[in-house]
Amino acid sequence: MSQTGSPPRAIPRDSLASRLIQGIAGLADRPMAWIQHAVGGRGMAYVFLGPNILFFGLFVFLPIGINMAMSLTGGTNLFLSERPFIGGDHYRSLMQCGSYLDPASCREDHFWKGVSNTLKFTLFQMVAMVGTALVTALVLNRKIRGRGFFRAVYFFPVLLSPVVVALIWKWILQRDGLLNGAITLAGGEKILFFVEPGWAMFWAVFVSVWAHMGFYTLILLAGLQAIPADLYEAAEMDGTKPMRVLTRITLPLLWPNLVVVLVLVLIKAVQTFDEVFVLTGGGPGTATLMVVQYIYETAFANQVQNFGLAAAASMLLGSVLFALTMLQLWIARRKAA
Amino acid sequence: MNRRHWLAGALVAAALVSSPVAAQTTLRMTWYSDGNEGEVMRDLLNRFEAGNPGIKVVLDTVPFKAINENLPVQLAAGQGPDMARIVDFGGLAKFALDLRPHLANAGYWEQNFGPFLEWMREPGNTTAIPGYMTQLTVTGPLVNKTLFEQAGVAIPGPKATWDDWAKVAKAVADKVKAPYPVAFDRSGHRFFGLAVSQGAKMIGADGLPTPADEGFRRAAQLIVDWHKAGVMSKELWGSVSGTAYRGANEEFKNAQVPFYLSGSWQIAQFDKTVGNAFDWIAAPTPCGPANCSGMPGGAGVIGIKATKHPAEVAKVMDFLASEPILSEFYARTLFVPGHIGIAKKGVAYQGASPQAAAALKVFGDAVAALDPAAYRIQGNAYSRIVFNAAISRIGQAVAGEITIDDAIKRIDSDVAQQVAERNKK
């Protein structure tokens, strides 16, 4: 602000607000001085970090620890003290497979079917999500009429609850839904989208992309706007073709943002549950059953609530997500460097 | 008025205001509704509260899914309501309060709820009185009579077989372009409505589930074959995975189903929602090679062991289970009575249309035709393990993912694994 020439506005010393702030801050002076005296200058860092560490410990690390312990116990009781220790039995059950490529050969076939579906979903969704978000960002970055309106329209689904999104699309896609109404009007036959495995997976991916694309578009749009305009001007003066501009200027400079989007999409896709669960219920058969749905059903939907097996499955899923998060951190650090 | 008067007045006012509040016990009852039973229960509870100002009962109405999925977790955590309306008696028996020490007349309960108390007790316990039945249910077919008339197809008689019904329902659906010739709720309980008539037993002499028998296999084969032949639509059994429940009541209400296998609990709902849109009837359970039996079932209210007010809970239960109150409850909700005395006397159903009254009579008669095996399966503590495994795996076979043989093998291993898990101490 001082660079623009206008002097910074200071709070008048005798204003009520400044006196109030000073008074409140003054209240902490004595205790802070006492704490600093007790723990020393270096220890003060831990004093400030303490509340945050306590919060994370209580709500993140403690549940992970309980989940880990739960995965090593059996039975149907909820409290750890009432559950017998069974070691790695649940992990052995989950990993017991004739071939990991054939879920039917596994003891916990639904877990591996969930893994296989989640991988398929992740692959399709990642390609579709990043592709459409990129195209949308490129279009919205151009000077088109109603640009602000379209930016809002594409972002709007992000604000909706995943359950609401899935219910809306379920109504559209069901036997007597809007889409089948349109198909019938056009003289076609109704399509039972939730009975055909291919269609069910297609719509699971489509709805997910529709719902979340706006968020990733926003990240890519921010990246596009950070590309210096003079590069494009120079390319225009040189008569560079638009495709070459895209591949030689836009995409290379957007690459760091694209990588972040890719990793975020990947992590979110692996965690997918609510939208697909409400939309397809994991069907037809187990065609869209995801790992998280398997964990939920094992722990809560069966009469025998197998918390131990579900906890073991969630530890395995957690380790995959941990690896992906490390990847994201590594990329982010490389980008910063 | 001097200061002393003010003080005295304030003390009297405080005593008047605070004493009833301090003495009042609030009880919570977790409830779900298929029809109007929530409203009727609230009305009856208001009457109880008027006669017992010291007890207030809060009715927490939740979706049916929450009764089977959330309530058990709450109870396992030592939390939850003081009373709950449940269907999984065997699964929740360990959380049920034994009301016997607090009841005014335990003999009345034994006399009128005796056979059903066995469903609610933990294995080995022969004396506990955990609750009473809000309804006895029985599976059976509901038939869209208007669709049959429009198609010019005669409705089969009382001893018709499952094959007979499948044939005529398909003929009707083809003529009137109904998308679901035969619809079953996607539920293990409904599956056993077919399986018992095919001779399925499923429970051994030791009370544990046995591997799938021939009757079970025949029923599973019928379900898969009907899907292949277009008698059943994959939208119900094949379109979701796992143990998910999927009812066909909406499809029936929309006149898309000539033959719907569900049960007596739908009567009140259809009486209200179908109205004059079409004529429907309840038909006797179709016959299989073993018998013409459906499955019994029901819902009941139990007291919860973790309650801090067992005496007050028993007082509420004594009121709700008393003959005049329960008789009124059944009459207003159009439920088949789960009280032996009331069942013998008969219920004067209130406001039931002629077709609802006729349907209640058909289901009442179906209770008499229930096979003992059906009662054994329903009352067994492991029944829902078998039900869930059946729909999950047969659903996969319907979707074409696995064969019937594979489905049966998986059902046996799923059941064995879950029984073992439950018995780990």
Coordinates of C-alpha atoms in Angstrom, one line a residue, chain A residues 53-213:
Chain A
I53 CA -1.4 -31.2 18.0
L54 CA -3.9 -32.1 20.6
F55 CA -6.8 -31.5 18.2
F56 CA -5.2 -33.7 15.5
G57 CA -4.2 -36.3 18.1
L58 CA -7.8 -36.6 19.3
F59 CA -9.6 -36.5 16.1
V60 CA -7.1 -38.0 13.6
F61 CA -4.3 -40.0 15.1
L62 CA -6.4 -41.5 18.0
P63 CA -9.1 -42.9 15.6
I64 CA -6.4 -44.3 13.3
G65 CA -4.9 -46.0 16.3
I66 CA -8.2 -47.4 17.5
N67 CA -9.0 -48.5 13.9
M68 CA -5.6 -50.3 13.8
A69 CA -6.3 -52.0 17.1
M70 CA -9.8 -52.9 16.0
S71 CA -8.4 -54.6 12.9
L72 CA -6.4 -56.9 15.1
T73 CA -9.4 -58.1 17.1
G74 CA -12.5 -60.2 16.3
G75 CA -16.1 -60.7 17.4
T76 CA -19.0 -58.3 17.2
N77 CA -18.5 -56.3 20.4
L78 CA -17.9 -52.6 19.9
F79 CA -15.5 -51.9 22.8
L80 CA -11.9 -52.9 22.3
S81 CA -11.7 -54.2 25.9
E82 CA -14.4 -56.8 25.0
R83 CA -12.9 -58.0 21.7
P84 CA -10.5 -60.9 21.5
F85 CA -7.1 -60.3 20.0
I86 CA -6.8 -62.3 16.8
G87 CA -3.6 -60.8 15.3
G88 CA -3.5 -60.5 11.5
D89 CA -6.4 -62.9 10.7
H90 CA -8.5 -60.2 9.1
Y91 CA -5.6 -59.1 6.9
R92 CA -4.9 -62.7 6.0
S93 CA -8.6 -63.2 5.0
L94 CA -8.5 -60.1 2.9
M95 CA -5.3 -61.1 1.1
Q96 CA -6.3 -64.7 0.6
C97 CA -6.7 -65.0 -3.2
G98 CA -6.1 -67.5 -5.9
S99 CA -5.3 -64.6 -8.2
Y100 CA -5.5 -61.0 -7.4
L101 CA -6.7 -60.3 -10.9
D102 CA -9.7 -62.6 -10.4
P103 CA -11.9 -61.4 -7.5
A104 CA -14.0 -64.5 -7.6
S105 CA -10.9 -66.5 -6.5
C106 CA -10.5 -64.5 -3.3
R107 CA -12.0 -65.4 0.0
E108 CA -13.3 -61.8 0.4
D109 CA -14.4 -61.6 -3.2
H110 CA -16.5 -58.4 -2.6
F111 CA -13.4 -56.6 -1.2
W112 CA -11.4 -57.4 -4.3
K113 CA -14.4 -56.7 -6.6
G114 CA -14.5 -53.3 -4.8
V115 CA -10.8 -52.8 -5.4
S116 CA -11.1 -53.7 -9.1
N117 CA -14.2 -51.4 -9.6
T118 CA -12.5 -48.6 -7.7
L119 CA -9.4 -48.9 -10.0
K120 CA -11.7 -48.9 -13.1
F121 CA -13.7 -46.0 -11.8
T122 CA -10.5 -44.0 -10.9
L123 CA -9.0 -44.5 -14.3
F124 CA -12.1 -43.5 -16.3
Q125 CA -12.9 -40.7 -14.0
M126 CA -9.4 -39.3 -13.9
V127 CA -9.2 -39.1 -17.7
A128 CA -12.8 -37.8 -18.1
M129 CA -12.4 -35.3 -15.2
V130 CA -9.1 -33.8 -16.2
G131 CA -10.0 -33.8 -19.9
T132 CA -13.3 -32.0 -19.4
A133 CA -12.0 -29.6 -16.7
L134 CA -9.1 -28.7 -19.0
V135 CA -11.3 -28.0 -22.0
T136 CA -13.8 -26.1 -19.9
A137 CA -11.0 -24.0 -18.4
L138 CA -9.5 -23.3 -21.8
V139 CA -12.9 -22.2 -23.1
L140 CA -13.7 -20.1 -20.0
N141 CA -10.3 -18.4 -20.2
R142 CA -11.2 -16.9 -23.6
K143 CA -13.1 -13.7 -24.0
I144 CA -16.5 -15.1 -24.7
R145 CA -19.9 -13.5 -24.0
G146 CA -21.4 -14.4 -20.6
R147 CA -18.1 -15.7 -19.3
G148 CA -18.9 -14.9 -15.7
F149 CA -22.3 -16.6 -16.0
F150 CA -20.7 -19.8 -17.4
R151 CA -18.0 -19.9 -14.8
A152 CA -20.8 -19.8 -12.1
V153 CA -22.8 -22.4 -13.9
Y154 CA -20.0 -24.9 -14.1
F155 CA -19.1 -24.3 -10.5
F156 CA -22.6 -24.6 -9.2
P157 CA -22.8 -28.5 -8.9
V158 CA -19.7 -28.4 -6.6
L159 CA -21.9 -26.6 -4.0
L160 CA -24.5 -29.4 -4.0
S161 CA -24.5 -32.3 -1.6
P162 CA -23.3 -35.6 -3.2
V163 CA -26.5 -37.3 -2.1
V164 CA -28.6 -34.6 -3.7
V165 CA -26.6 -34.9 -6.9
A166 CA -27.0 -38.7 -7.0
L167 CA -30.8 -38.5 -6.3
I168 CA -31.3 -35.9 -9.1
W169 CA -29.5 -38.1 -11.6
K170 CA -31.3 -41.2 -10.4
W171 CA -34.6 -39.6 -11.2
I172 CA -33.3 -38.6 -14.6
L173 CA -31.9 -42.0 -15.4
Q174 CA -34.5 -44.4 -14.0
R175 CA -37.0 -46.4 -16.1
D176 CA -39.6 -43.7 -16.2
G177 CA -37.1 -40.8 -15.8
L178 CA -36.5 -37.7 -17.9
L179 CA -33.9 -39.3 -20.2
N180 CA -36.0 -42.3 -21.0
G181 CA -38.9 -40.0 -21.6
A182 CA -36.9 -38.1 -24.1
I183 CA -35.7 -41.4 -25.7
T184 CA -39.2 -42.6 -26.0
L185 CA -40.4 -39.3 -27.5
A186 CA -37.7 -39.6 -30.1
G187 CA -39.1 -43.0 -31.0
G188 CA -36.5 -45.1 -29.2
E189 CA -36.7 -47.9 -26.7
K190 CA -36.3 -47.3 -22.9
I191 CA -32.8 -48.2 -21.6
L192 CA -32.5 -49.7 -18.2
F193 CA -29.3 -47.8 -17.2
F194 CA -29.0 -49.4 -13.8
V195 CA -29.4 -53.0 -15.0
E196 CA -26.5 -53.0 -17.5
P197 CA -23.1 -53.0 -15.8
G198 CA -21.5 -50.9 -18.6
W199 CA -24.1 -48.2 -18.4
A200 CA -24.1 -48.2 -14.6
M201 CA -20.3 -47.6 -14.5
F202 CA -20.6 -45.0 -17.3
W203 CA -23.2 -43.0 -15.4
A204 CA -21.3 -43.3 -12.1
V205 CA -18.3 -41.7 -13.8
F206 CA -20.4 -39.1 -15.7
V207 CA -22.3 -38.0 -12.6
S208 CA -19.0 -37.7 -10.6
V209 CA -17.4 -35.6 -13.3
W210 CA -20.5 -33.4 -13.6
A211 CA -20.6 -32.8 -9.9
H212 CA -16.9 -32.0 -9.3
M213 CA -15.6 -30.7 -12.6

